[in-house]
Every structure is written in C-alpha cells, then in structure tokens.
Amino acid sequence: MLTGIGFRAATVGPVGRFPAAEPCRRRQGNGRLMSYIVMMVGLGVLILLVAWLPMVLKELPLSLPIICVGLGFAVFSTLQLENPEPLLFPQATERLTELIVIVSLMGAGLKLDRRIGWRRWIITWRLLGITMPLSILMIALIGWYWLDFPLAASILLGAALAPTDPVLASDIQVGPPKSGEEDEIRFSLTSEAGLNDGLAFPFVHLAIGVALLNGNPPWGMLEHWVLLDVVWKLGAGVGVGWLVGRFLGYVTFRVPNRANLSRTGDGFVSLGITLIAYGLTELVSGYGFLAVFVAALALRDAERNSEYHGRLHDFVEQTERLLMMLMLVLFGGTLAHGLIDALSWSAVGAAAVILLLVRPVAGVAGLAGVPMPVGEKLAIGFFGIRGMGSIYYVAYALNVAEFDVPNALWAVTGLIVLLSILVHGISVTPVMRRIDRRRQAAAAPPSPSIHRRMEKARVSADS
C-alpha cells in the first residue's frame, strides 16, 4: 500500500518526494552526456587525423583543408548537429579565427631564414605595395558594380579577400627553420602572408568608418583613419612587435646559460611569445597581427643558428594544424546548413572572377620587371590563397558596425574560401612539383653525353 502511494506520488508531481519531471531530466542529462562523449570521441579522431593525414596526402593532389571541409560537411549533414553559422556565433567566430591566424603568423615568421632587407625582400614589397592594394580595389569594384553591395560592404569585401592567408597557404610556404626550402615562390608567399594580414586591417577599418558615417561628412572619419588606423596602428604593430621579439630573443638566447629559455627545450614557449606580442600591441591600439609576425622575425634575428627555433616552430605548427582542422570542420558544417545556398549564378561568377582572375592579374602586375621566369610569376599570382584571415576580417567588422548585407557578405566570402580550398588544394602539389623539377633541371650540370655532343659540334665547326 505504501509502495503504491509512493509510486503514485512520484508520478503525480510536486506532492510526492520525487517530482514527475525527474525521469525527463534524467533522459535529458543522459542525452547531454552522450553528446559530450561523442564530441570527445570526435575530437580524438580529429587529433589523430591531424598527425596522419599530412603524411598520407603528401603525394596526392589533395590537401588537408579539403578533407577537413568534407568531413565537417558529412558529419553535420548526417548527425543533424546545430548550425555553426557565423551570424549565430559572431564572437566565437571572431575569436577562434583570431587565435588561428596569430598562431599561424608566428609559425610563418619562425620559418624564414632570409634576413629582412629591401633587395632580399623585393618581391614581397611589390606584392604588398602593388598587388594587394590593386586586389582590394578590383574586388571592391566587383562588389559595388557586380554584386550591388553598398560602398562599406564593397570595401570590406576587398579588404577581407585581398590578403594571402597564412593558415591555408602552408602547403605553398617555406620549410622549417634551416631546412633550405626557401625558393622565391615559397619565400615570397610566406613573407607576403605574414605581412599582408596586418596591412589589410587599415582597409577593414576604412569599411567600418564608412559604415558608421550615417550621412555625416567623411572628412573627420578620413582624418581619423589616416592618423590612427594607418599611421599609428601600423607603426605600433611594427615597433611593439620588434621590441617584444628582441627582448624575448635576448631572454631566450643571450642571458646566462642556466637562465635562458632555450635551455628548457619547450616548444610551447612560442605560444607564449605569440600571445605576449599580440596582447601588448592590442593594448596600445596597434595591429597585433603585424606585431606577431615581426616579433617572430626579430626572434629569429636574435640567434639565427639555434636548433631551438625548430622546437618553437614544430609546436606552433602542430597547434596551428589542430586549430585549422577544427575551424574547417565547423566551416564544412556551415556549408551543410546552407551558408552559400542562396547565392545566385551571378554571385558565383563574381566569386570565380575574384579568385581566378583578380589575384593572378594583380600578382603579375606587381611583379612586372622582376627578373624571374614567367611561370614562377604566374604561380605567385595564382596561389594567393583565401582562408581563415578572410573569415576573421568579416567577423570582426560585422561585430563592430552594421553592414546592410551581412548574409550576402558571409555567403560570398564562404564561397570564395571554399573555391580556394578546392582549386588551390588540388593544384598546388602538381604545379609546385613541376616547377621544382624545372628548376632542378636548369641548375643541374650537363650530363657527359651532352658534353660529348657539344665537343663533337665544336670540332665539326672548327674543321
């Protein structure tokens, strides 16, 4: 009898000792626990893929980003997971891509063996001073005239899509420190990717300023933009980055042997340097992206031959790869939930022109007059890969100001990033392999048979 009363009380609700909602809560709790466990398993699989896939894909015309996007699309389509669309999670999108980019910039700076200089970096300066502004202008005009975007959105589109991405461009970058893999194509694209993410920021701020005008005269905004967003922020990015890099280079390599950081052998020091350079620069309203890359260059310059640079680079590269895979899986999820489904064929055509025509034309224009083979110029122009930096800039701007076409901005940006992942990911391995073979053939000494034929020709000519 008591058992029966207790059972009835438990099922009726608040009168009983155990509320009726308890079984429901238990089921919800079990569901959350299962989702958490599934997420842990998925993360473990992802981490294993980070280590395994680059080795498997090395000789194939595929790239790790292609696999990650496809995996994300399949997982989010099959399991019906929540939509990770950037407009639904604006702050998370900005912060995650921000972290990926700064880690990648540190890795790019640590890779470079070549000392900074005007002549040694002449191709980089041309890409920054000619190719990138020309790309921003052409993309902005496409956004204004072709896509019918407002002026602010057009400028933002140009600023976001002009820079070569330091994250997804890893397949076309130089090798680890002191590896010798630093030909002009790889060096130029690595150094450009390191610097142009910071130099694109003034144009992002210009787009924000235009969006915030609200019909007011632009003169005050332009003065503020030139003095603060261009002069001060660029200067602070270079200055603070160099000071942080030099100071931490001294602490790492120059202080007495028992106290310097290099004796620890810990690669995660590179992550600490990244965060310090970025954070201090942002505190003084400078461009942290630029500071991180400059700090990495200054750190390399403090002691160029230490093996510890390899440790620092390896850790930051592994961290970058893991974060990149996570972000690209989420990007695949946004595609599964229809990020680009609403685009018209006209917008698809504009995206193809931006990716396949604008950057190559601007790249070749920037390298006009440089004494290098045309094929290498075309490769530098073509492999202006778009990726996480573009996503970050759009997320940052939309979190600061109201733009009239946020959905269209995300759709066009997402499509161009997707096309870049596919087109550049498939083409980079065979194209670079062919260029490397040609370069090696041109540098190789003539074979004995060629020598014999040349000698016979000379004797015949003399006779």
mmCIF file of N, CA, C and O in Angstrom, residues 166-204:
data_model
loop_
_atom_site.group_PDB
_atom_site.id
_atom_site.type_symbol
_atom_site.label_atom_id
_atom_site.label_comp_id
_atom_site.label_asym_id
_atom_site.label_seq_id
_atom_site.Cartn_x
_atom_site.Cartn_y
_atom_site.Cartn_z
ATOM 1 N N PRO A 166 47.717 33.111 -44.185
ATOM 2 C CA PRO A 166 48.872 32.397 -43.634
ATOM 3 C C PRO A 166 48.530 31.000 -43.148
ATOM 4 O O PRO A 166 49.428 30.177 -42.949
ATOM 5 N N VAL A 167 47.238 30.711 -42.946
ATOM 6 C CA VAL A 167 46.837 29.407 -42.412
ATOM 7 C C VAL A 167 46.751 28.372 -43.520
ATOM 8 O O VAL A 167 47.432 27.345 -43.495
ATOM 9 N N LEU A 168 45.916 28.635 -44.516
ATOM 10 C CA LEU A 168 45.689 27.657 -45.568
ATOM 11 C C LEU A 168 46.806 27.631 -46.606
ATOM 12 O O LEU A 168 46.818 26.764 -47.470
ATOM 13 N N ALA A 169 47.732 28.599 -46.542
ATOM 14 C CA ALA A 169 48.827 28.639 -47.514
ATOM 15 C C ALA A 169 50.029 27.819 -47.066
ATOM 16 O O ALA A 169 51.103 27.914 -47.655
ATOM 17 N N SER A 170 49.866 26.989 -46.036
ATOM 18 C CA SER A 170 51.014 26.254 -45.505
ATOM 19 C C SER A 170 51.617 25.296 -46.532
ATOM 20 O O SER A 170 52.814 25.015 -46.504
ATOM 21 N N ASP A 171 50.802 24.781 -47.456
ATOM 22 C CA ASP A 171 51.314 23.852 -48.465
ATOM 23 C C ASP A 171 52.221 24.532 -49.488
ATOM 24 O O ASP A 171 52.929 23.846 -50.235
ATOM 25 N N ILE A 172 52.187 25.838 -49.549
ATOM 26 C CA ILE A 172 52.973 26.575 -50.533
ATOM 27 C C ILE A 172 54.035 27.434 -49.845
ATOM 28 O O ILE A 172 54.686 28.258 -50.468
ATOM 29 N N GLN A 173 54.237 27.205 -48.536
ATOM 30 C CA GLN A 173 55.188 28.017 -47.792
ATOM 31 C C GLN A 173 56.542 27.335 -47.707
ATOM 32 O O GLN A 173 56.714 26.177 -48.100
ATOM 33 N N VAL A 174 57.515 28.058 -47.159
ATOM 34 C CA VAL A 174 58.861 27.521 -46.993
ATOM 35 C C VAL A 174 58.837 26.408 -45.952
ATOM 36 O O VAL A 174 57.867 26.243 -45.205
ATOM 37 N N GLY A 175 59.934 25.650 -45.902
ATOM 38 C CA GLY A 175 60.022 24.560 -44.943
ATOM 39 C C GLY A 175 60.392 25.063 -43.559
ATOM 40 O O GLY A 175 60.465 26.274 -43.312
ATOM 41 N N PRO A 176 60.637 24.150 -42.626
ATOM 42 C CA PRO A 176 61.003 24.528 -41.254
ATOM 43 C C PRO A 176 62.300 25.319 -41.225
ATOM 44 O O PRO A 176 63.025 25.397 -42.225
ATOM 45 N N PRO A 177 62.620 25.935 -40.089
ATOM 46 C CA PRO A 177 63.863 26.708 -39.985
ATOM 47 C C PRO A 177 65.088 25.885 -40.371
ATOM 48 O O PRO A 177 65.208 24.714 -40.024
ATOM 49 N N LYS A 178 65.972 26.501 -41.161
ATOM 50 C CA LYS A 178 67.246 25.910 -41.567
ATOM 51 C C LYS A 178 67.087 24.669 -42.436
ATOM 52 O O LYS A 178 68.004 23.864 -42.557
ATOM 53 N N SER A 179 65.916 24.508 -43.071
ATOM 54 C CA SER A 179 65.711 23.352 -43.934
ATOM 55 C C SER A 179 66.185 23.608 -45.362
ATOM 56 O O SER A 179 66.306 22.670 -46.153
ATOM 57 N N GLY A 180 66.399 24.870 -45.718
ATOM 58 C CA GLY A 180 66.842 25.202 -47.061
ATOM 59 C C GLY A 180 65.748 25.277 -48.092
ATOM 60 O O GLY A 180 66.018 25.550 -49.266
ATOM 61 N N GLU A 181 64.496 25.027 -47.707
ATOM 62 C CA GLU A 181 63.370 25.050 -48.652
ATOM 63 C C GLU A 181 62.840 26.474 -48.763
ATOM 64 O O GLU A 181 61.765 26.795 -48.271
ATOM 65 N N GLU A 182 63.616 27.341 -49.410
ATOM 66 C CA GLU A 182 63.255 28.756 -49.434
ATOM 67 C C GLU A 182 63.479 29.346 -50.823
ATOM 68 O O GLU A 182 64.169 30.362 -50.983
ATOM 69 N N ASP A 183 62.891 28.727 -51.851
ATOM 70 C CA ASP A 183 62.957 29.309 -53.186
ATOM 71 C C ASP A 183 62.091 30.549 -53.232
ATOM 72 O O ASP A 183 61.350 30.862 -52.295
ATOM 73 N N GLU A 184 62.161 31.300 -54.354
ATOM 74 C CA GLU A 184 61.492 32.605 -54.423
ATOM 75 C C GLU A 184 59.970 32.493 -54.308
ATOM 76 O O GLU A 184 59.332 33.343 -53.699
ATOM 77 N N ILE A 185 59.385 31.453 -54.898
ATOM 78 C CA ILE A 185 57.924 31.319 -54.819
ATOM 79 C C ILE A 185 57.494 31.111 -53.380
ATOM 80 O O ILE A 185 56.625 31.820 -52.853
ATOM 81 N N ARG A 186 58.092 30.134 -52.730
ATOM 82 C CA ARG A 186 57.681 29.816 -51.357
ATOM 83 C C ARG A 186 58.027 30.946 -50.395
ATOM 84 O O ARG A 186 57.235 31.272 -49.504
ATOM 85 N N PHE A 187 59.203 31.537 -50.566
ATOM 86 C CA PHE A 187 59.568 32.637 -49.681
ATOM 87 C C PHE A 187 58.629 33.830 -49.856
ATOM 88 O O PHE A 187 58.176 34.423 -48.868
ATOM 89 N N SER A 188 58.339 34.180 -51.098
ATOM 90 C CA SER A 188 57.501 35.350 -51.357
ATOM 91 C C SER A 188 56.099 35.173 -50.788
ATOM 92 O O SER A 188 55.542 36.080 -50.149
ATOM 93 N N LEU A 189 55.510 33.997 -50.987
ATOM 94 C CA LEU A 189 54.159 33.765 -50.489
ATOM 95 C C LEU A 189 54.119 33.668 -48.968
ATOM 96 O O LEU A 189 53.149 34.087 -48.333
ATOM 97 N N THR A 190 55.188 33.134 -48.356
ATOM 98 C CA THR A 190 55.234 33.051 -46.895
ATOM 99 C C THR A 190 55.373 34.432 -46.276
ATOM 100 O O THR A 190 54.654 34.792 -45.341
ATOM 101 N N SER A 191 56.313 35.217 -46.790
ATOM 102 C CA SER A 191 56.523 36.557 -46.229
ATOM 103 C C SER A 191 55.345 37.468 -46.521
ATOM 104 O O SER A 191 54.960 38.302 -45.681
ATOM 105 N N GLU A 192 54.735 37.334 -47.715
ATOM 106 C CA GLU A 192 53.547 38.125 -48.017
ATOM 107 C C GLU A 192 52.408 37.778 -47.063
ATOM 108 O O GLU A 192 51.742 38.669 -46.510
ATOM 109 N N ALA A 193 52.177 36.487 -46.845
ATOM 110 C CA ALA A 193 51.103 36.064 -45.946
ATOM 111 C C ALA A 193 51.346 36.560 -44.523
ATOM 112 O O ALA A 193 50.398 36.865 -43.794
ATOM 113 N N GLY A 194 52.619 36.659 -44.130
ATOM 114 C CA GLY A 194 52.927 37.137 -42.791
ATOM 115 C C GLY A 194 52.641 38.612 -42.596
ATOM 116 O O GLY A 194 52.221 39.031 -41.516
ATOM 117 N N LEU A 195 52.859 39.409 -43.642
ATOM 118 C CA LEU A 195 52.709 40.858 -43.502
ATOM 119 C C LEU A 195 51.364 41.393 -43.980
ATOM 120 O O LEU A 195 50.863 42.378 -43.436
ATOM 121 N N ASN A 196 50.768 40.752 -44.996
ATOM 122 C CA ASN A 196 49.583 41.403 -45.562
ATOM 123 C C ASN A 196 48.337 41.249 -44.703
ATOM 124 O O ASN A 196 47.386 42.010 -44.856
ATOM 125 N N ASP A 197 48.324 40.291 -43.764
ATOM 126 C CA ASP A 197 47.184 40.224 -42.857
ATOM 127 C C ASP A 197 47.115 41.463 -41.985
ATOM 128 O O ASP A 197 46.025 41.968 -41.690
ATOM 129 N N GLY A 198 48.279 41.965 -41.548
ATOM 130 C CA GLY A 198 48.268 43.195 -40.779
ATOM 131 C C GLY A 198 47.998 44.417 -41.635
ATOM 132 O O GLY A 198 47.305 45.346 -41.215
ATOM 133 N N LEU A 199 48.506 44.426 -42.857
ATOM 134 C CA LEU A 199 48.346 45.592 -43.726
ATOM 135 C C LEU A 199 46.955 45.687 -44.336
ATOM 136 O O LEU A 199 46.585 46.735 -44.864
ATOM 137 N N ALA A 200 46.171 44.618 -44.286
ATOM 138 C CA ALA A 200 44.789 44.695 -44.763
ATOM 139 C C ALA A 200 43.884 45.375 -43.745
ATOM 140 O O ALA A 200 42.804 45.870 -44.096
ATOM 141 N N PHE A 201 44.318 45.419 -42.500
ATOM 142 C CA PHE A 201 43.466 45.958 -41.444
ATOM 143 C C PHE A 201 43.070 47.425 -41.655
ATOM 144 O O PHE A 201 41.936 47.817 -41.337
ATOM 145 N N PRO A 202 43.962 48.299 -42.155
ATOM 146 C CA PRO A 202 43.506 49.677 -42.383
ATOM 147 C C PRO A 202 42.296 49.761 -43.294
ATOM 148 O O PRO A 202 41.410 50.605 -43.080
ATOM 149 N N PHE A 203 42.207 48.895 -44.281
ATOM 150 C CA PHE A 203 41.070 48.935 -45.201
ATOM 151 C C PHE A 203 39.813 48.351 -44.558
ATOM 152 O O PHE A 203 38.701 48.756 -44.886
ATOM 153 N N VAL A 204 39.995 47.406 -43.634
ATOM 154 C CA VAL A 204 38.845 46.928 -42.861
ATOM 155 C C VAL A 204 38.291 48.069 -42.018
ATOM 156 O O VAL A 204 37.076 48.279 -41.938
#
